[in-house]
Short mmCIF file of C-alpha atoms and ligand atoms in Angstrom, two decimals:
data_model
loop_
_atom_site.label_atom_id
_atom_site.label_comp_id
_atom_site.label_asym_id
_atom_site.label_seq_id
_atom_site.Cartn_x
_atom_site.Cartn_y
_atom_site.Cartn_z
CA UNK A 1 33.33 -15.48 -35.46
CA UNK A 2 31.34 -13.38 -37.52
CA UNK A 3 28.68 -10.77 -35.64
CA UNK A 4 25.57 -11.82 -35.92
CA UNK A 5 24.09 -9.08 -38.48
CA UNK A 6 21.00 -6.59 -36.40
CA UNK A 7 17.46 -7.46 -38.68
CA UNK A 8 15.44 -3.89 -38.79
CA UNK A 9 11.66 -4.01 -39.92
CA UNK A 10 9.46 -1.35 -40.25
CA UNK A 11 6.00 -1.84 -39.75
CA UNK A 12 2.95 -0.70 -40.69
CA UNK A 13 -0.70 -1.17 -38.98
CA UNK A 14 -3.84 0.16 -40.25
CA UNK A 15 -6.53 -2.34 -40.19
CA UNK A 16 -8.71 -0.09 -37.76
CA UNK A 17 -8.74 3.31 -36.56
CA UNK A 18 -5.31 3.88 -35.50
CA UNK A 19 -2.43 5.10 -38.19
CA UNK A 20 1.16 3.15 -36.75
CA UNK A 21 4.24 2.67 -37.79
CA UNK A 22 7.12 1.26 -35.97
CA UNK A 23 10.74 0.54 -36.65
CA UNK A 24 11.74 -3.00 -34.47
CA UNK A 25 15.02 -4.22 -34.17
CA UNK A 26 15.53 -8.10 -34.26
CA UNK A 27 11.55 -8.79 -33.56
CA UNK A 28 11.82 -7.35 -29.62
CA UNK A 29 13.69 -4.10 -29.49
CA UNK A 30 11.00 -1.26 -30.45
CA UNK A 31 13.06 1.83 -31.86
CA UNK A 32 10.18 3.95 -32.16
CA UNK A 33 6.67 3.25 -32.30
CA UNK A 34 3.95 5.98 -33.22
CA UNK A 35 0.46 6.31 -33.35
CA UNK A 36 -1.91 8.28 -34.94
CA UNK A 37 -5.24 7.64 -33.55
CA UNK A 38 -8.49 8.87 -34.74
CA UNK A 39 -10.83 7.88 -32.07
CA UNK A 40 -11.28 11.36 -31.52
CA UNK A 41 -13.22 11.54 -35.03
CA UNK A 42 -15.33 8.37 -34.46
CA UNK A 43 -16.54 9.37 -31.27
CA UNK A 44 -19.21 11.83 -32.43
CA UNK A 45 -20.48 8.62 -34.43
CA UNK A 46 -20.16 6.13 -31.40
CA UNK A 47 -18.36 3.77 -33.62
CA UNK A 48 -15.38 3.83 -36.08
CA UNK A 49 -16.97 4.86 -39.60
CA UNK A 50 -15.16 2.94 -42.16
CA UNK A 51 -14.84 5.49 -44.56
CA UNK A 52 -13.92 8.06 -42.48
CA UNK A 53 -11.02 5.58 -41.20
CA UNK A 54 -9.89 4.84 -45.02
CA UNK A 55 -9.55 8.73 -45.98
CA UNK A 56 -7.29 9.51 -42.25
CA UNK A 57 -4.96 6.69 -43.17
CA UNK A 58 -4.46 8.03 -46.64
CA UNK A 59 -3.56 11.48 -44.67
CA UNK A 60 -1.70 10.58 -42.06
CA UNK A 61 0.52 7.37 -43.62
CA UNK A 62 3.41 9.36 -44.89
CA UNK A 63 4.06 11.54 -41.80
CA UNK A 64 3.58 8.87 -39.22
CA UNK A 65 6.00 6.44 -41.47
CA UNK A 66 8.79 9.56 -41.93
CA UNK A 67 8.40 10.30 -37.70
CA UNK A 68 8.83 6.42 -37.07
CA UNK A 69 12.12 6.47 -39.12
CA UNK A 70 12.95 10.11 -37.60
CA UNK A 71 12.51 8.60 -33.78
CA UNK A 72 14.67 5.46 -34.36
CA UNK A 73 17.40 7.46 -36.31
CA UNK A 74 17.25 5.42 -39.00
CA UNK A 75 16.96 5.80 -42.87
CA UNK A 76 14.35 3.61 -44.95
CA UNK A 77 17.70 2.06 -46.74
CA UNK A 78 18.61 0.18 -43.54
CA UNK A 79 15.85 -1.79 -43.56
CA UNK A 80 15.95 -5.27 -43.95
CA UNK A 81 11.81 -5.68 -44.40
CA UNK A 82 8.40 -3.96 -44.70
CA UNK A 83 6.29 -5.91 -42.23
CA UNK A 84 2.30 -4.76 -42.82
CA UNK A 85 -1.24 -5.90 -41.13
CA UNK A 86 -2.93 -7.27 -44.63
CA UNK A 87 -6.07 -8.59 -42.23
CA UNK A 88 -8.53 -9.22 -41.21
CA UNK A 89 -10.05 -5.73 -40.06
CA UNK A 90 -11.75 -3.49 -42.31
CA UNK A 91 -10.64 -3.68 -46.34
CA UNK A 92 -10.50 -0.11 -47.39
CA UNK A 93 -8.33 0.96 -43.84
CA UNK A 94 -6.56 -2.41 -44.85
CA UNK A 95 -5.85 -1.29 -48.39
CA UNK A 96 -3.78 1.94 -47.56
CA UNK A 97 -1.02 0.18 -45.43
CA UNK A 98 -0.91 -2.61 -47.64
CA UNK A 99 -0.58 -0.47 -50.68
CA UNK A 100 1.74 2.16 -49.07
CA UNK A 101 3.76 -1.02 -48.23
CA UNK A 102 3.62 -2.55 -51.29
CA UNK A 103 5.07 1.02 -52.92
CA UNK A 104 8.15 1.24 -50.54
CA UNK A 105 9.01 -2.58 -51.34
CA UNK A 106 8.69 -1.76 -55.34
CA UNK A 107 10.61 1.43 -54.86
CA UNK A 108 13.45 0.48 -52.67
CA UNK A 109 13.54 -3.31 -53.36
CA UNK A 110 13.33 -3.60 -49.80
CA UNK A 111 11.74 -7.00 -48.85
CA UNK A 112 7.42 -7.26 -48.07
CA UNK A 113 6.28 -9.26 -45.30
CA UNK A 114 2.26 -9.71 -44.93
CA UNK A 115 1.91 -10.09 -41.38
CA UNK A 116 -2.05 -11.07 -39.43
CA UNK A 117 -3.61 -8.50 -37.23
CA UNK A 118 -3.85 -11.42 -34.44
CA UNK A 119 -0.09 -12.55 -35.03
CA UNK A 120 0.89 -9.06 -34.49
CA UNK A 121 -1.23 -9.16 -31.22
CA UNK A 122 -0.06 -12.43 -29.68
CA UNK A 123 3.52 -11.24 -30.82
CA UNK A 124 3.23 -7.56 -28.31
CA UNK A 125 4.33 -10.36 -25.93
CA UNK A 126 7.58 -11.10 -27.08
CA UNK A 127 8.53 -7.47 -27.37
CA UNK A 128 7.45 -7.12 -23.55
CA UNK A 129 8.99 -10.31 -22.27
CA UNK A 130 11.92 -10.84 -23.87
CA UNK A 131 12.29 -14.22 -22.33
CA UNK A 132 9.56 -15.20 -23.71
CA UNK A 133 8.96 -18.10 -26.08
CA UNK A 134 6.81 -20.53 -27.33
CA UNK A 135 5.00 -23.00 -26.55
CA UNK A 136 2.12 -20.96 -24.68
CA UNK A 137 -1.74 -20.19 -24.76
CA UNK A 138 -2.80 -16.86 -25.72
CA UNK A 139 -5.79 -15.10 -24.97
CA UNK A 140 -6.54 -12.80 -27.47
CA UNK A 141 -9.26 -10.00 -26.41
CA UNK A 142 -9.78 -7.11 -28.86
CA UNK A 143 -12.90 -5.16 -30.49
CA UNK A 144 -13.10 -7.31 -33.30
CA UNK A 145 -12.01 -11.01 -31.76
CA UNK A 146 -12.15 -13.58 -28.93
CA UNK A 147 -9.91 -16.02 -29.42
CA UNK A 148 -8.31 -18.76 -27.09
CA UNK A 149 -5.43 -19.51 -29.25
CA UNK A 150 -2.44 -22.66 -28.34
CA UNK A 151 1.15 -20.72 -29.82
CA UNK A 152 3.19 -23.91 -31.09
CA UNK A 153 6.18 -22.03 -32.11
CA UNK A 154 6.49 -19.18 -33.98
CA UNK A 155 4.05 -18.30 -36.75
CA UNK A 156 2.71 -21.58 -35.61
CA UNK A 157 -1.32 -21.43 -33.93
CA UNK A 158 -3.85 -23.58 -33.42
CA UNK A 159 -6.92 -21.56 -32.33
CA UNK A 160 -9.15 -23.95 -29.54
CA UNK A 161 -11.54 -21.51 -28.50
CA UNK A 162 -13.19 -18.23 -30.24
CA UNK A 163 -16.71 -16.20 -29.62
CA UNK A 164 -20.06 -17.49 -30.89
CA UNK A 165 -20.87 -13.68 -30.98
CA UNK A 166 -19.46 -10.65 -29.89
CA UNK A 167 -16.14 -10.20 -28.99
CA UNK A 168 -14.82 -9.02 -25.45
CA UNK A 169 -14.19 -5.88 -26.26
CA UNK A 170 -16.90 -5.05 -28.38
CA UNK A 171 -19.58 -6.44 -25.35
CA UNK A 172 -17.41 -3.71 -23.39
CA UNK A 173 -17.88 -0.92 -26.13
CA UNK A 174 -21.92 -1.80 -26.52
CA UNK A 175 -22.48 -1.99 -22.66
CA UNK A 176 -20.07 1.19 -21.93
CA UNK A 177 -22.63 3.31 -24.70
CA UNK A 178 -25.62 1.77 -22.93
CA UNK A 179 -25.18 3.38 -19.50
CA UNK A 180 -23.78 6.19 -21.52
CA UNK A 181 -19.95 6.40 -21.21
CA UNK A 182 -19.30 6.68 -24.68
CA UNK A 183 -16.82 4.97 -26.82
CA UNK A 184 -14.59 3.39 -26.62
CA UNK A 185 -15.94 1.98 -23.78
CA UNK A 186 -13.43 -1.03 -22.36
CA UNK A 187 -11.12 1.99 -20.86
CA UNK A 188 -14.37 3.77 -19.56
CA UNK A 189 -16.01 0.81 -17.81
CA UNK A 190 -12.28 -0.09 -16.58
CA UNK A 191 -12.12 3.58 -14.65
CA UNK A 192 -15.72 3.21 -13.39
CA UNK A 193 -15.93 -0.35 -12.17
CA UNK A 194 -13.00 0.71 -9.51
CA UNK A 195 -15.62 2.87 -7.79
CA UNK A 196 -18.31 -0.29 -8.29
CA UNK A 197 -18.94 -3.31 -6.29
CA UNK A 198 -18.77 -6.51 -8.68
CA UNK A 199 -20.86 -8.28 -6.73
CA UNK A 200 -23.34 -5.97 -6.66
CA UNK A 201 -25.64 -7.24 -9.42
CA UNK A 202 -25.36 -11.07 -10.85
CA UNK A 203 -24.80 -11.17 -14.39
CA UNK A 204 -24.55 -14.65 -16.73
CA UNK A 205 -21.63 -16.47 -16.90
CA UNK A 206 -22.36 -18.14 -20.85
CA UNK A 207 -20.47 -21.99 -21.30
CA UNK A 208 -20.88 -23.04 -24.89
CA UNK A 209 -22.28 -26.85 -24.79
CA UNK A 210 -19.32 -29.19 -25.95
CA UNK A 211 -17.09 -26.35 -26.62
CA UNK A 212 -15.33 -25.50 -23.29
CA UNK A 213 -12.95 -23.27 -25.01
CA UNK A 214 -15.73 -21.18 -26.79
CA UNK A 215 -17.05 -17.91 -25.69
CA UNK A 216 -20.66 -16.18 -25.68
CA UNK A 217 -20.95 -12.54 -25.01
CA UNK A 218 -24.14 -11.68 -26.50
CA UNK A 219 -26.46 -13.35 -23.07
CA UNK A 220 -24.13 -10.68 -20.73
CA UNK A 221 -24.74 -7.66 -22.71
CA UNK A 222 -28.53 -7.75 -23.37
CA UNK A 223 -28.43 -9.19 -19.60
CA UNK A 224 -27.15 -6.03 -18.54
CA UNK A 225 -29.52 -3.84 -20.84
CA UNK A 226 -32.62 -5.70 -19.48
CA UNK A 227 -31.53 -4.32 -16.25
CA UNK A 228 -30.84 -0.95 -17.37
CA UNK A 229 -34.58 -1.27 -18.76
CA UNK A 230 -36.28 -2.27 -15.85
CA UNK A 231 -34.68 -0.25 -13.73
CA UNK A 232 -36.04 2.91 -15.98
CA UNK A 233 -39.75 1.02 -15.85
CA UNK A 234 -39.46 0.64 -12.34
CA UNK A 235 -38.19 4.36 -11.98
CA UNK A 236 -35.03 2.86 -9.66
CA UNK A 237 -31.81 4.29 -9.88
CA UNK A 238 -28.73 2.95 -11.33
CA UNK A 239 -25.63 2.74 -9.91
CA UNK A 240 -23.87 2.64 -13.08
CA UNK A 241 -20.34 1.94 -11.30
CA UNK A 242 -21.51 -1.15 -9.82
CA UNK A 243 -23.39 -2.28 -13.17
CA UNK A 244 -19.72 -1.40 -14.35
CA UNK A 245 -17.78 -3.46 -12.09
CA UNK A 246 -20.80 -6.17 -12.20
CA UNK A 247 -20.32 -6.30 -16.27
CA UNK A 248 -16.80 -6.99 -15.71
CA UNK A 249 -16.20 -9.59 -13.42
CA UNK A 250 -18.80 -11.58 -15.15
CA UNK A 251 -17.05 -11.24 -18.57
CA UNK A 252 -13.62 -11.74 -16.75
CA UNK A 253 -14.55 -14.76 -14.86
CA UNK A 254 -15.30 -16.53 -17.82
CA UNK A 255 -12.03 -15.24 -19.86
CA UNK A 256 -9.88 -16.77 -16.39
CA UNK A 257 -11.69 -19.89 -16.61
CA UNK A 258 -11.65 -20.92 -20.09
CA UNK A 259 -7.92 -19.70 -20.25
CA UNK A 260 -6.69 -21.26 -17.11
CA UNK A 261 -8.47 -24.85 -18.24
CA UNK A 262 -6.84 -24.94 -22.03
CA UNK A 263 -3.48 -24.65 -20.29
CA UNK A 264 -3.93 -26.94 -17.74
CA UNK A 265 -5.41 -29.24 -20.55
CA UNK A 266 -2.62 -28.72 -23.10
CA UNK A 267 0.07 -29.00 -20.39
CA UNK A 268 1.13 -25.13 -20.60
CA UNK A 269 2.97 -24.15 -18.09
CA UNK A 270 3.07 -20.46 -19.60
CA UNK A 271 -0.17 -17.76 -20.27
CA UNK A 272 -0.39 -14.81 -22.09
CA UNK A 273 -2.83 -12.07 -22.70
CA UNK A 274 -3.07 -10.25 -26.03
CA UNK A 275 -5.23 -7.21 -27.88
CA UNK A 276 -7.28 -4.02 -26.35
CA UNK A 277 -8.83 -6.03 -23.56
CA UNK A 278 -5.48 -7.72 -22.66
CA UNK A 279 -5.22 -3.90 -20.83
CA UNK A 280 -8.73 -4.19 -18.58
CA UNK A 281 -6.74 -3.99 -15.38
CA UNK A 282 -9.64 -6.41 -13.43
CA UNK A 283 -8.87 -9.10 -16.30
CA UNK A 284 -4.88 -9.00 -15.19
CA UNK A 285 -5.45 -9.39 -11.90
CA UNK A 286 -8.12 -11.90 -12.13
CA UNK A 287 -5.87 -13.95 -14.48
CA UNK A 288 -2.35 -12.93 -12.35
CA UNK A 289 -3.90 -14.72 -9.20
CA UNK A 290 -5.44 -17.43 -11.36
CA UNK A 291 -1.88 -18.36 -12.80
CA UNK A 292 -0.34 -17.63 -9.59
CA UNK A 293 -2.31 -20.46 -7.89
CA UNK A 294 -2.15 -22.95 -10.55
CA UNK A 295 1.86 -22.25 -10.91
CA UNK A 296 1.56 -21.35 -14.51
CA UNK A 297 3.95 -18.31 -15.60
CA UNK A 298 1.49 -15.12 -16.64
CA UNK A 299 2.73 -12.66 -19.73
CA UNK A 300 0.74 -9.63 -20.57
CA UNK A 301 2.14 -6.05 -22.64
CA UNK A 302 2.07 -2.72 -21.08
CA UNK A 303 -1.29 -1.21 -22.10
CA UNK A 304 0.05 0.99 -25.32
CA UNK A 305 1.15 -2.24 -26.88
CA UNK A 306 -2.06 -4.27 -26.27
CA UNK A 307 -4.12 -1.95 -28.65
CA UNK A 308 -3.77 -1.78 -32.07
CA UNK A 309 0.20 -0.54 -32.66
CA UNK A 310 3.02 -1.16 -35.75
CA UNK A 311 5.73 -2.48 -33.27
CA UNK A 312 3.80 -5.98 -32.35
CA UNK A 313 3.33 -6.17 -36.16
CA UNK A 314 7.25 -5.36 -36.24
CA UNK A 315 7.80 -8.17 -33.80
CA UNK A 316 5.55 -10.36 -36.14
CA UNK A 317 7.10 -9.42 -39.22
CA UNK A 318 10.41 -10.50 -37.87
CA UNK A 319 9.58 -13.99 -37.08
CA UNK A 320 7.88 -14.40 -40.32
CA UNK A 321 11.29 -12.87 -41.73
CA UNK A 322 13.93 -15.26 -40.55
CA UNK A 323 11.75 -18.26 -41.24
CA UNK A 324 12.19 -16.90 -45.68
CA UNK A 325 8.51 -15.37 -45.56
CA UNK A 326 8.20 -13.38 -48.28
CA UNK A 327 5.78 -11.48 -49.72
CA UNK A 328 4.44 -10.47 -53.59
CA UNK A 329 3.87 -7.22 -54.96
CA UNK A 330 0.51 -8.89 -55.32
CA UNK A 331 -0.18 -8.72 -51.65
CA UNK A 332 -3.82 -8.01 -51.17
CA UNK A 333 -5.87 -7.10 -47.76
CA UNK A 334 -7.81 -9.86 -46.89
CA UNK A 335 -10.86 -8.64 -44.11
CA UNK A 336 -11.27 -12.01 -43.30
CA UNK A 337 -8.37 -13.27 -43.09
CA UNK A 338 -7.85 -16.56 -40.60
CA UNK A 339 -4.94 -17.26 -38.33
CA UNK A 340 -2.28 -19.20 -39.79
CA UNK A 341 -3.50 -18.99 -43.28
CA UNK A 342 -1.00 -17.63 -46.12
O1 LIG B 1 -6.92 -4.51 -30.08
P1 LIG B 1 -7.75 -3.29 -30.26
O2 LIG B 1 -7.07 -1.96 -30.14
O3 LIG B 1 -8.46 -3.30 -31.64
C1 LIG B 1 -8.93 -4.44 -32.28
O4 LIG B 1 -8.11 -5.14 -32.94
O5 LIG B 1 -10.13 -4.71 -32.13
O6 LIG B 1 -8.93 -3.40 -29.20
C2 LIG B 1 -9.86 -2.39 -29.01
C3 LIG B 1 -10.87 -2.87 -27.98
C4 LIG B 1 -12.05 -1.94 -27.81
O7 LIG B 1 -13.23 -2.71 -27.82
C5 LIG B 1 -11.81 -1.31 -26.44
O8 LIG B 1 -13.01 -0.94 -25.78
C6 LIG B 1 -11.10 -2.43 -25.72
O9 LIG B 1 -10.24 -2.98 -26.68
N1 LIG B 1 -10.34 -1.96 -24.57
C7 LIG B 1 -10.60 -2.29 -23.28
C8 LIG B 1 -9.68 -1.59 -22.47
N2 LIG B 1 -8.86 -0.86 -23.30
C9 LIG B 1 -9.28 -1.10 -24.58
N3 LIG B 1 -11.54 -3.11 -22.78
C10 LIG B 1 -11.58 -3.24 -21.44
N4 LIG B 1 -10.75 -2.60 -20.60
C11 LIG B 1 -9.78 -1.77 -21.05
N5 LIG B 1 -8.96 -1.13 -20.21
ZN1 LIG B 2 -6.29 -5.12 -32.86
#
């Protein structure tokens, strides 16, 4: 019988503030997978500057693409694909992957393969679990989205749930820079809230009217700054580790619930967490006992492949690959780009 032939990708991520490329072998074996972050930089500003983001991806593309290769031991030549984020997340950050992409595939001939930010996200799983296949609901919790999302089969979603408003992560980053941790916050409140009681101080729970699987973030956060404020007016002292740990059971709760319910409602007898949140360590546990009691199998990546990475796009890309996705030299980035949209 013939040997089943080994499918390298290479992948490149740039949608945000983080520079990656990975090389992935047959969509769950990570050969290398580096990351040049610039939070650093955007920290000064409290936020990631757009701009600032576009111009460090031009800089950094070609070295962190050459070390990827360099740490796998492999040449560009043995590639079978290109796999790149080409959305949604911010178009001019977009633009240099997709275009430094788009130059390898012309040069080489090598094979393009657009891949979604979210995809990539959900698809951190597989690498992690390699048992691990679809059907299954995904949580997806990052800075930029909320979104409760049913994973047919591969490449195949059907998104029940998202946020009205903010997403998890960026309720995390807006409270963190409110009782002045800085950003980015989710890590910040994370370390704090273990010194906090999260009972401490009762903060909204949101429901969405006829939307069980929807999310509202926005009623927490100003929650939380309204008692910031009158603790100030009222000259009281806050005990910013249980506001922490108060902040975060309240947003977790909700995550659990709405999570646990759309899998006992679609039947799912398998959970997974995805994206920067997915690495909160009270959201695992919450959601570990929660699955444990309702008998439902819990997945969830080791923390450096929850945030934004090239070897869950890898993992992505490959799926995307063996199904004949191909794509043009006319590959665009797309900010908003939806799930499951070509
Ligand atoms: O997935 P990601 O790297 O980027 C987006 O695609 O948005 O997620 C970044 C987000 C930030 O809002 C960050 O504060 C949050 O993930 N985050 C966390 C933790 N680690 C990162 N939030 C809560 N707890 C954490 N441990
Ligand atoms: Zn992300």
């Amino acid at each position: 019988m013939e040997e089943k032939k080994d499918i390298l990708i290479l992948a490149i991520e740039s949608s945000c503030d983080e520079t990656a490329a990975a090389v992935v072998k047959n969509g769950r074996e990570v050969l290398s997978n580096v990351i040049s972050s610039q939070i650093a930089l955007h920290t000064v500003y409290g936020g990631v500057v757009p701009e600032i983001a576009s111009r460090k991806h031009i800089e950094k593309i070609n070295e962190v693409i050459q070390e990827a290769l360099d740490q796998a031991h492999v040449q560009l030549s043995q590639m079978d694909a290109i796999g790149v984020t080409y959305g949604p997340g911010l178009v001019g950050a977009l633009l240099v992957g997709v275009a430094e992409a788009k130059a390898i595939s012309y040069a080489t001939g090598i094979p393009l393969v657009g891949v979604h930010h979210i995809e990539g996200h959900i698809s951190a799983n597989y690498i992690e679990c390699r048992e691990l296949e679809p059907p299954f609901v995904c949580l997806v919790v990052s800075g930029g989205h909320t979104h409760l999302v049913v994973v047919k089969d591969y490449g195949k979603y059907e998104i029940i749930g998202k946020t009205r408003d903010d997403a998890a992560g960026e309720a995390f980053d807006k409270v963190a820079r409110a009782i002045g941790l800085g950003y980015p916050g989710g890590p910040k409140i994370d370390r704090l809230a273990k010194e906090g009681n999260p009972d401490a101080i009762h903060f909204p729970r949101a429901k969405v009217e006829d939307a069980p699987y929807d999310f509202s973030f926005s009623g927490v956060k100003s929650a939380v700054l309204n008692y910031l404020n009158g603790c100030h007016m009222k000259g009281e002292t806050v005990v910013e580790a249980d506001v922490a740990a108060s902040f975060q059971k309240a947003v977790c709760d909700v995550l659990v619930e709405h999570a646990i319910q759309a899998a006992k409602d679609y039947g799912m007898s398998k959970l997974a967490l995805a994206g920067g949140v997915a690495s909160n360590s009270a959201l695992r546990q919450a959601m570990k006992d929660a699955c444990e009691k309702e008998h439902i199998s819990f997945y969830y990546p080791s923390p450096i492949l929850c945030t934004d990475n090239a070897a869950m796009i890898g993992a992505a890309a490959y799926y995307e690959y063996i199904q004949g996705v191909r794509s043009g030299l006319d590959l665009n980035a797309v900010p908003g780009l939806r799930l499951g949209e070509r």
